[in-house]
Tab-separated table of C-alpha atoms in Angstrom:
chain	number	residue	atom	x	y	z
U	569	MET	CA	102.686	67.506	98.661
U	570	CYS	CA	104.122	68.867	101.892
U	571	LEU	CA	100.682	69.090	103.530
U	572	SER	CA	99.755	65.555	102.504
U	573	PHE	CA	103.047	64.274	103.953
U	574	VAL	CA	102.390	66.077	107.240
U	575	MET	CA	98.838	64.716	107.292
U	576	ALA	CA	100.015	61.163	106.649
U	577	THR	CA	102.695	61.444	109.333
U	578	LEU	CA	100.223	62.772	111.905
U	579	LYS	CA	97.766	59.999	111.088
U	580	PHE	CA	100.452	57.344	111.429
U	581	PHE	CA	101.564	58.532	114.849
U	582	PHE	CA	97.973	59.045	116.006
U	583	TRP	CA	96.923	55.493	115.199
U	584	ALA	CA	100.199	54.074	116.495
U	585	CYS	CA	99.715	55.834	119.852
U	586	LEU	CA	96.078	54.784	120.011
U	587	ALA	CA	97.034	51.168	119.267
U	588	VAL	CA	99.644	51.192	122.040
U	589	VAL	CA	97.181	52.563	124.615
U	590	PHE	CA	94.409	50.182	123.562
U	591	TYR	CA	96.698	47.146	123.544
U	592	THR	CA	98.225	47.943	126.938
U	593	TYR	CA	94.968	48.287	128.835
U	594	ILE	CA	92.448	46.233	126.838
U	595	GLY	CA	93.953	44.385	123.891
U	596	TYR	CA	96.563	42.469	125.861
U	597	GLY	CA	93.971	41.123	128.273
U	598	MET	CA	91.769	40.025	125.361
U	599	LEU	CA	94.664	38.340	123.543
U	600	LEU	CA	95.875	36.667	126.740
U	601	TYR	CA	92.405	35.289	127.433
U	602	VAL	CA	92.226	33.778	123.936
U	603	LEU	CA	95.672	32.174	124.281
U	604	VAL	CA	94.778	30.687	127.666
U	605	ARG	CA	91.477	29.332	126.294
U	606	LEU	CA	93.317	27.730	123.387
U	607	LYS	CA	95.784	26.136	125.803
U	608	ARG	CA	92.906	24.713	127.828
U	609	LEU	CA	91.152	23.368	124.710
U	610	ALA	CA	94.403	21.702	123.656
U	611	GLY	CA	94.493	19.877	127.007
U	612	MET	CA	97.777	21.488	128.010
U	613	SER	CA	96.665	23.026	131.331
U	614	GLU	CA	98.564	21.943	134.425
U	615	PRO	CA	96.693	19.846	136.988
U	616	GLU	CA	96.774	21.072	140.584
U	617	PRO	CA	99.215	18.916	142.587
U	618	THR	CA	98.246	17.133	145.797
U	619	LEU	CA	99.988	18.092	149.022
U	620	PRO	CA	101.779	15.329	150.942
U	621	GLU	CA	101.024	14.448	154.566
U	622	ASP	CA	102.109	16.962	157.222
U	623	ASP	CA	105.245	15.026	158.168
U	624	GLN	CA	106.394	15.259	154.526
U	625	LEU	CA	105.841	18.991	154.127
U	626	PRO	CA	108.946	21.184	153.692
U	627	GLU	CA	110.234	23.671	156.243
U	628	VAL	CA	109.036	27.211	155.590
U	629	THR	CA	110.090	30.600	156.946
U	630	LEU	CA	107.548	33.411	157.022
U	631	MET	CA	109.543	36.648	156.806
U	632	ILE	CA	108.173	40.080	157.686
U	633	CYS	CA	110.485	43.014	156.961
U	634	ALA	CA	109.299	45.958	159.036
U	635	TYR	CA	110.113	49.528	159.916
U	636	ASN	CA	108.333	51.044	162.946
U	637	GLU	CA	105.284	48.778	162.823
U	638	GLU	CA	104.414	48.709	166.537
U	639	ALA	CA	100.797	49.591	165.734
U	640	VAL	CA	100.192	46.331	163.857
U	641	VAL	CA	102.408	43.816	165.696
U	642	GLU	CA	99.614	42.402	167.857
U	643	GLU	CA	97.135	42.076	164.970
U	644	LYS	CA	99.780	40.562	162.683
U	645	MET	CA	100.890	37.983	165.252
U	646	ALA	CA	97.278	37.000	165.933
U	647	ASN	CA	96.887	36.450	162.185
U	648	ILE	CA	100.100	34.411	161.997
U	649	ARG	CA	98.992	32.169	164.845
U	650	GLN	CA	95.886	31.123	162.899
U	651	LEU	CA	97.882	29.976	159.857
U	652	ASP	CA	97.415	26.280	159.151
U	653	TYR	CA	100.906	24.797	158.855
U	654	PRO	CA	102.811	22.344	161.096
U	655	ALA	CA	104.503	24.356	163.857
U	656	ASP	CA	107.655	22.207	163.786
U	657	LYS	CA	108.167	23.106	160.112
U	658	PHE	CA	107.291	26.786	160.375
U	659	CYS	CA	109.592	29.649	161.397
U	660	VAL	CA	108.290	33.190	161.926
U	661	MET	CA	111.035	35.757	161.273
U	662	TRP	CA	110.681	39.507	161.752
U	663	VAL	CA	113.433	41.674	160.286
U	664	THR	CA	113.207	45.151	161.803
U	665	ASP	CA	115.106	47.534	159.596
U	666	GLY	CA	116.226	50.531	161.677
U	667	SER	CA	113.043	50.523	163.784
U	668	ASN	CA	113.194	52.964	166.685
U	669	ASP	CA	109.701	52.447	168.087
U	670	ARG	CA	108.483	49.605	170.353
U	671	SER	CA	108.384	46.971	167.601
U	672	ASN	CA	111.334	44.959	168.950
U	673	GLU	CA	110.060	45.128	172.516
U	674	LEU	CA	106.641	43.838	171.486
U	675	LEU	CA	108.013	41.085	169.256
U	676	ARG	CA	110.210	39.691	172.049
U	677	GLN	CA	107.014	38.767	173.886
U	678	TYR	CA	106.287	36.081	171.269
U	679	PRO	CA	108.426	32.952	171.809
U	680	GLU	CA	107.886	31.674	168.265
U	681	VAL	CA	109.391	34.812	166.704
U	682	MET	CA	112.935	34.886	165.395
U	683	LEU	CA	113.882	38.567	165.579
U	684	VAL	CA	116.575	39.918	163.258
U	685	TYR	CA	117.413	43.557	163.920
U	686	SER	CA	119.472	46.090	162.011
U	687	PRO	CA	120.032	49.457	163.769
U	688	GLU	CA	120.511	51.223	160.423
U	689	ARG	CA	117.595	51.735	158.057
U	690	ARG	CA	118.788	50.591	154.647
U	691	GLY	CA	115.548	49.693	152.885
U	692	LYS	CA	113.458	46.607	152.364
U	693	ALA	CA	115.774	44.882	149.875
U	694	ALA	CA	118.675	45.110	152.323
U	695	ALA	CA	116.413	43.899	155.148
U	696	MET	CA	115.406	40.894	153.054
U	697	GLN	CA	119.024	40.021	152.405
U	698	HIS	CA	119.801	40.349	156.109
U	699	GLY	CA	116.972	38.006	157.019
U	700	LEU	CA	117.796	35.466	154.324
U	701	HIS	CA	121.335	35.158	155.661
U	702	GLU	CA	119.772	33.910	158.918
U	703	ASN	CA	117.243	31.641	157.247
U	704	LYS	CA	117.565	27.835	157.357
U	705	ALA	CA	114.370	26.758	155.559
U	706	SER	CA	114.103	25.601	151.948
U	707	TYR	CA	111.257	28.008	151.214
U	708	VAL	CA	110.709	31.585	152.362
U	709	VAL	CA	107.344	33.335	152.266
U	710	PHE	CA	107.487	37.134	152.348
U	711	THR	CA	104.644	39.283	153.589
U	712	ASP	CA	104.144	42.804	154.903
U	713	ALA	CA	103.437	43.683	158.524
U	714	ASN	CA	100.128	45.345	157.693
U	715	THR	CA	98.690	42.521	155.568
U	716	MET	CA	96.602	39.648	156.909
U	717	LEU	CA	96.806	36.184	155.334
U	718	ASN	CA	94.119	33.547	154.919
U	719	SER	CA	94.619	30.492	157.133
U	720	SER	CA	95.489	28.069	154.301
U	721	SER	CA	97.840	30.455	152.478
U	722	ILE	CA	101.122	28.710	153.398
U	723	ARG	CA	99.828	25.289	152.355
U	724	GLU	CA	98.539	26.686	149.059
U	725	ILE	CA	101.878	28.340	148.338
U	726	VAL	CA	103.764	25.102	149.044
U	727	ARG	CA	101.367	23.297	146.699
U	728	GLN	CA	102.349	25.631	143.838
U	729	PHE	CA	106.029	24.812	144.311
U	730	MET	CA	105.227	21.212	143.377
U	731	LYS	CA	104.583	22.278	139.765
U	732	ASP	CA	107.372	21.764	137.236
U	733	GLY	CA	109.776	24.667	136.910
U	734	VAL	CA	108.158	26.818	139.624
U	735	SER	CA	110.684	28.555	141.888
U	736	CYS	CA	108.592	31.534	142.960
U	737	VAL	CA	104.932	31.802	143.977
U	738	SER	CA	102.826	34.943	144.034
U	739	GLY	CA	99.730	35.151	146.186
U	740	GLU	CA	96.815	37.467	145.559
U	741	LYS	CA	96.600	40.975	146.949
U	742	ARG	CA	93.163	42.093	148.125
U	743	VAL	CA	92.459	45.660	149.174
U	744	ALA	CA	89.926	46.522	151.864
U	745	ALA	CA	88.386	49.866	152.745
U	746	ARG	CA	87.718	50.763	156.374
U	747	SER	CA	84.597	52.675	155.374
U	748	GLU	CA	82.306	52.937	152.377
U	749	GLY	CA	83.332	55.641	149.962
U	750	GLN	CA	87.036	55.564	150.844
U	751	VAL	CA	88.217	56.617	147.405
U	752	ALA	CA	91.884	55.585	147.464
U	753	ALA	CA	91.135	52.109	148.808
U	754	GLU	CA	88.279	51.445	146.422
U	755	GLY	CA	90.271	52.675	143.428
U	756	GLU	CA	93.250	50.527	144.370
U	757	GLY	CA	90.938	47.558	144.910
U	758	LEU	CA	89.393	47.967	141.454
U	759	TYR	CA	92.849	48.132	139.890
U	760	TRP	CA	94.040	45.000	141.710
U	761	LYS	CA	91.018	42.961	140.606
U	762	TYR	CA	92.005	43.570	137.000
U	763	GLU	CA	95.697	43.082	137.743
U	764	SER	CA	94.984	39.781	139.536
U	765	MET	CA	93.077	38.496	136.522
U	766	LEU	CA	96.030	39.280	134.236
U	767	LYS	CA	98.452	37.614	136.647
U	768	LYS	CA	96.304	34.496	136.743
U	769	TRP	CA	96.266	34.257	132.948
U	770	ASP	CA	100.007	35.050	132.666
U	771	SER	CA	100.706	32.216	135.090
U	772	GLU	CA	98.413	29.808	133.281
U	773	LEU	CA	99.968	30.589	129.912
U	774	TYR	CA	103.539	30.288	131.226
U	775	SER	CA	104.585	32.449	134.191
U	776	ALA	CA	103.357	35.440	136.163
U	777	MET	CA	105.384	38.569	135.481
U	778	GLY	CA	106.583	39.437	138.955
U	779	ALA	CA	105.316	39.129	142.494
U	780	ALA	CA	103.974	41.723	144.926
U	781	GLY	CA	105.508	42.081	148.384
U	782	GLU	CA	102.190	41.608	150.189
U	783	LEU	CA	102.556	37.838	149.695
U	784	PHE	CA	105.084	35.885	147.666
U	785	ALA	CA	107.543	33.054	148.193
U	786	VAL	CA	110.824	31.770	146.768
U	787	ARG	CA	112.623	28.448	146.634
U	788	MET	CA	115.952	29.213	148.277
U	789	SER	CA	117.956	26.971	145.956
U	790	ASP	CA	116.939	29.259	143.061
U	791	TYR	CA	116.941	32.571	144.942
U	792	ARG	CA	118.647	35.564	143.350
U	793	GLU	CA	119.541	38.596	145.447
U	794	ALA	CA	117.921	41.850	144.317
U	795	PRO	CA	120.105	44.991	144.297
U	796	SER	CA	120.024	46.709	147.698
U	797	ASN	CA	118.850	49.960	146.068
U	798	ALA	CA	115.907	48.269	144.318
U	799	LEU	CA	112.722	50.289	144.742
U	800	LEU	CA	110.620	47.238	143.822
U	801	ASP	CA	112.642	44.587	145.630
U	802	ASP	CA	109.890	41.956	145.451
U	803	PHE	CA	109.417	42.423	141.711
U	804	MET	CA	113.161	42.345	140.998
U	805	MET	CA	113.749	39.270	143.143
U	806	SER	CA	110.969	37.346	141.432
U	807	MET	CA	111.896	38.410	137.899
U	808	LEU	CA	115.556	37.498	138.381
U	809	ILE	CA	114.273	33.980	139.022
U	810	VAL	CA	112.407	34.128	135.683
U	811	MET	CA	115.575	35.359	133.989
U	812	ASP	CA	117.277	32.164	135.175
U	813	GLY	CA	114.691	30.070	133.347
U	814	HIS	CA	112.258	29.329	136.190
U	815	ARG	CA	108.587	30.204	136.525
U	816	ILE	CA	106.409	32.258	138.880
U	817	ALA	CA	103.138	30.553	139.762
U	818	TYR	CA	100.161	32.656	140.769
U	819	THR	CA	97.449	31.471	143.127
U	820	SER	CA	94.345	33.272	144.358
U	821	ASP	CA	93.904	30.575	147.042
U	822	ALA	CA	96.681	32.258	149.040
U	823	TYR	CA	95.833	35.906	149.591
U	824	ALA	CA	96.845	38.913	151.641
U	825	ILE	CA	94.345	41.548	152.719
U	826	GLU	CA	95.453	45.084	153.448
U	827	TYR	CA	93.712	48.415	153.862
U	828	GLY	CA	94.097	50.874	151.029
U	829	SER	CA	95.883	54.196	151.301
U	830	ALA	CA	94.290	56.714	153.661
U	831	ASP	CA	93.700	59.226	150.860
U	832	MET	CA	94.801	60.063	147.348
U	833	THR	CA	97.834	62.022	148.567
U	834	GLU	CA	99.117	58.903	150.313
U	835	GLU	CA	98.185	56.761	147.317
U	836	SER	CA	100.184	59.079	145.080
U	837	LYS	CA	103.303	58.444	147.186
U	838	ARG	CA	102.858	54.721	146.582
U	839	LYS	CA	102.089	55.022	142.883
U	840	ARG	CA	105.067	57.221	142.057
U	841	ARG	CA	107.417	54.887	143.954
U	842	ILE	CA	106.008	51.908	142.042
U	843	ALA	CA	106.380	53.774	138.751
U	844	ALA	CA	109.970	54.720	139.605
U	845	GLY	CA	110.714	51.145	140.626
U	846	GLY	CA	109.115	49.901	137.429
U	847	LEU	CA	111.346	52.094	135.285
U	848	GLN	CA	114.383	51.023	137.288
U	849	SER	CA	113.435	47.341	136.945
U	850	VAL	CA	112.758	47.557	133.201
U	851	TRP	CA	116.300	48.805	132.665
U	852	TRP	CA	117.850	46.152	134.902
U	853	LEU	CA	115.748	43.401	133.286
U	854	ARG	CA	116.100	44.635	129.697
U	855	ARG	CA	117.539	41.272	128.576
U	856	LEU	CA	114.086	39.758	129.114
U	857	MET	CA	112.815	41.819	126.157
U	858	ASN	CA	114.918	39.740	123.744
U	859	PRO	CA	112.372	37.490	121.927
U	860	PHE	CA	115.110	35.239	120.545
U	861	ARG	CA	116.368	34.353	124.021
U	862	PHE	CA	113.071	34.597	125.933
U	863	PRO	CA	110.306	34.058	123.327
U	864	VAL	CA	107.305	33.716	125.663
U	865	VAL	CA	108.619	35.778	128.581
U	866	SER	CA	109.466	38.753	126.327
U	867	PHE	CA	105.866	38.826	125.060
U	868	LEU	CA	104.424	38.689	128.589
U	869	PHE	CA	106.964	41.094	130.088
U	870	VAL	CA	106.647	43.781	127.414
U	871	SER	CA	102.861	43.510	127.181
U	872	HIS	CA	102.095	43.422	130.908
U	873	ARG	CA	104.889	45.483	132.426
U	874	VAL	CA	107.176	47.404	130.091
U	875	LEU	CA	104.545	49.265	128.055
U	876	ARG	CA	102.571	50.619	131.018
U	877	TRP	CA	105.738	51.855	132.746
U	878	THR	CA	107.388	53.386	129.685
U	879	LEU	CA	105.736	54.014	126.320
U	880	THR	CA	102.001	54.027	127.037
U	881	PRO	CA	101.737	57.140	129.279
U	882	PHE	CA	103.642	59.139	126.657
U	883	ALA	CA	101.395	57.740	123.911
U	884	MET	CA	98.325	58.869	125.880
U	885	LEU	CA	99.770	62.356	126.229
U	886	ALA	CA	100.685	62.543	122.531
U	887	LEU	CA	97.146	61.632	121.442
U	888	ILE	CA	95.848	65.037	122.563
U	889	PRO	CA	97.950	67.344	120.313
U	890	LEU	CA	97.908	64.810	117.467
U	891	ASN	CA	94.103	64.701	117.494
U	892	ILE	CA	93.835	68.496	117.689
U	893	ALA	CA	96.215	68.904	114.741
U	894	LEU	CA	94.248	66.428	112.632
U	895	ILE	CA	90.967	68.213	113.391
U	896	VAL	CA	92.491	71.583	112.465
U	897	LEU	CA	93.745	70.104	109.166
U	898	ASN	CA	90.279	68.659	108.390
U	899	ALA	CA	91.669	65.135	108.258
U	900	GLY	CA	88.229	63.553	108.431
U	901	THR	CA	85.132	62.915	110.530
U	902	VAL	CA	86.747	60.037	112.402
U	903	TYR	CA	89.228	62.444	114.008
U	904	THR	CA	86.440	64.787	115.043
U	905	VAL	CA	84.724	61.829	116.726
U	906	THR	CA	87.916	60.712	118.499
U	907	GLY	CA	88.503	64.310	119.545
U	908	ILE	CA	85.038	64.522	121.082
U	909	LEU	CA	85.575	61.181	122.856
U	910	GLN	CA	88.902	62.389	124.250
U	911	PHE	CA	87.262	65.600	125.421
U	912	LEU	CA	84.474	63.656	127.163
U	913	PHE	CA	86.999	61.330	128.791
U	914	TYR	CA	89.092	64.170	130.214
U	915	ALA	CA	85.973	66.070	131.229
U	916	ALA	CA	84.855	62.978	133.151
U	917	THR	CA	88.331	62.813	134.688
U	918	ALA	CA	88.060	66.440	135.826
U	919	VAL	CA	84.615	65.792	137.311
U	920	GLY	CA	85.977	62.710	139.080
U	921	TRP	CA	88.835	64.760	140.511
U	922	GLY	CA	86.399	67.405	141.687
U	923	MET	CA	84.237	64.787	143.368
U	924	VAL	CA	87.268	63.326	145.155
U	925	VAL	CA	88.263	66.779	146.405
U	926	THR	CA	84.754	67.478	147.698
U	927	GLY	CA	84.333	64.019	149.232
U	928	ARG	CA	81.635	62.835	146.851
U	929	LYS	CA	81.729	59.642	144.831
U	930	SER	CA	80.515	58.298	141.489
U	931	LYS	CA	81.970	55.217	139.801
U	932	LEU	CA	81.083	56.692	136.408
U	933	PHE	CA	83.533	59.548	136.973
U	934	TYR	CA	85.906	57.841	139.387
U	935	VAL	CA	87.152	55.174	136.940
U	936	PRO	CA	88.584	57.661	134.381
U	937	TYR	CA	89.983	59.769	137.228
U	938	TYR	CA	91.861	56.838	138.820
U	939	PHE	CA	93.068	55.668	135.398
U	940	MET	CA	94.579	59.092	134.715
U	941	PHE	CA	95.878	59.276	138.285
U	942	MET	CA	97.953	56.130	137.691
U	943	ASN	CA	99.399	57.415	134.432
U	944	VAL	CA	100.225	60.873	135.786
U	945	ASN	CA	102.202	59.214	138.562
U	946	VAL	CA	104.381	57.489	135.968
U	947	PHE	CA	105.706	60.952	135.059
U	948	ARG	CA	106.117	61.770	138.744
U	949	GLY	CA	107.960	58.478	139.103
U	950	ILE	CA	110.635	59.654	136.676
U	951	SER	CA	111.497	62.503	139.025
U	952	TYR	CA	111.299	60.170	142.027
U	953	LEU	CA	113.754	57.745	140.422
U	954	ARG	CA	116.309	60.488	139.900
U	955	SER	CA	116.344	61.298	143.617
U	956	HIS	CA	116.054	57.717	144.948
U	957	ARG	CA	118.058	55.594	142.510
U	958	TYR	CA	120.844	55.007	145.034
U	959	SER	CA	118.584	54.116	147.962
U	960	GLY	CA	115.954	51.430	148.516
U	961	THR	CA	114.244	53.305	151.340
U	962	TRP	CA	110.985	55.184	150.964
U	963	GLU	CA	108.444	57.128	152.936
U	964	LYS	CA	105.814	54.944	154.549
U	965	VAL	CA	102.286	55.319	153.209
U	966	LYS	CA	99.493	55.916	155.706
U	967	ARG	CA	96.784	53.317	155.386
U	968	GLY	CA	93.082	53.927	155.828
């Protein structure tokens, strides 16, 4: 009786953990695709609005919050100057947060730049707030100093604001590698292709679940200030808008290209900060998980964000001892098969890690390695959050 109870309990938790992992990384995407297809078949998809003539376009501020970015100022300004938007309706604002290099000196050489400087480094969220206090435009587009935008990006973002209920727009992040075989960049790029697909479907179903700082925009009349100690300021700012009943539109026609992290050590810095910021944001945004108050948003938020930052990494970890225990107790052939599959997966992960260390590359082994790399950094993010929960600053990541 006691053994059968233990067996049943182990089986329950094993399949529950497996279901959580499967749903988070595969099942949700499949379900989302079906729901979007059904919406299209029902004729409920939104048509793309038409932009008005140039003299009717709204005023837009492009804001770049930067810390010691002298190395990219010239390239970034050259990119900004090729953006297709009426100059009389376009303000370029750089907010230099505690920069002590030549960034300010270089930026003063550009007459179109509005320079907002803070001598104290307080983090990106605080820099955003500083810049927004100086802003006069109805719409603000945020981008990073090291990301390059496509020429029509501002127009495409403005187009999205013409949709009903949209008060925030997220562009697409694209990751480039400076050389073939650059592992961190290629891994990040693979991840963002999948993430972009989910964002597109989230947006089509109802609303994207957050925006990335590489390129996003807000309608100032609906702007909500993120906490100054937010580790994911862009995500918090955009999701506070959702909490107020507005939507985030996602468009791949406005995109930002940036180089991936220089190596996996640098990528780990980024991943653990994102994980820490995700945990911090989930707690601050916990009201969005109430299905009675936010029926659609709670489904999207929990499925796309909450699970991967909280429960799923622990479920993955628990599958190992649960499977071993079930094999030892002779629970059945199915558990022997799942045990072998787990062993092969982690063996492939170890081989992938070894290949990264030795500078070799194989997609067959790299995919499981990068997948585990992301989940391991969720645990590292817990420690990071403890030490950074009162500050929005972080160590800059070296790009390739």
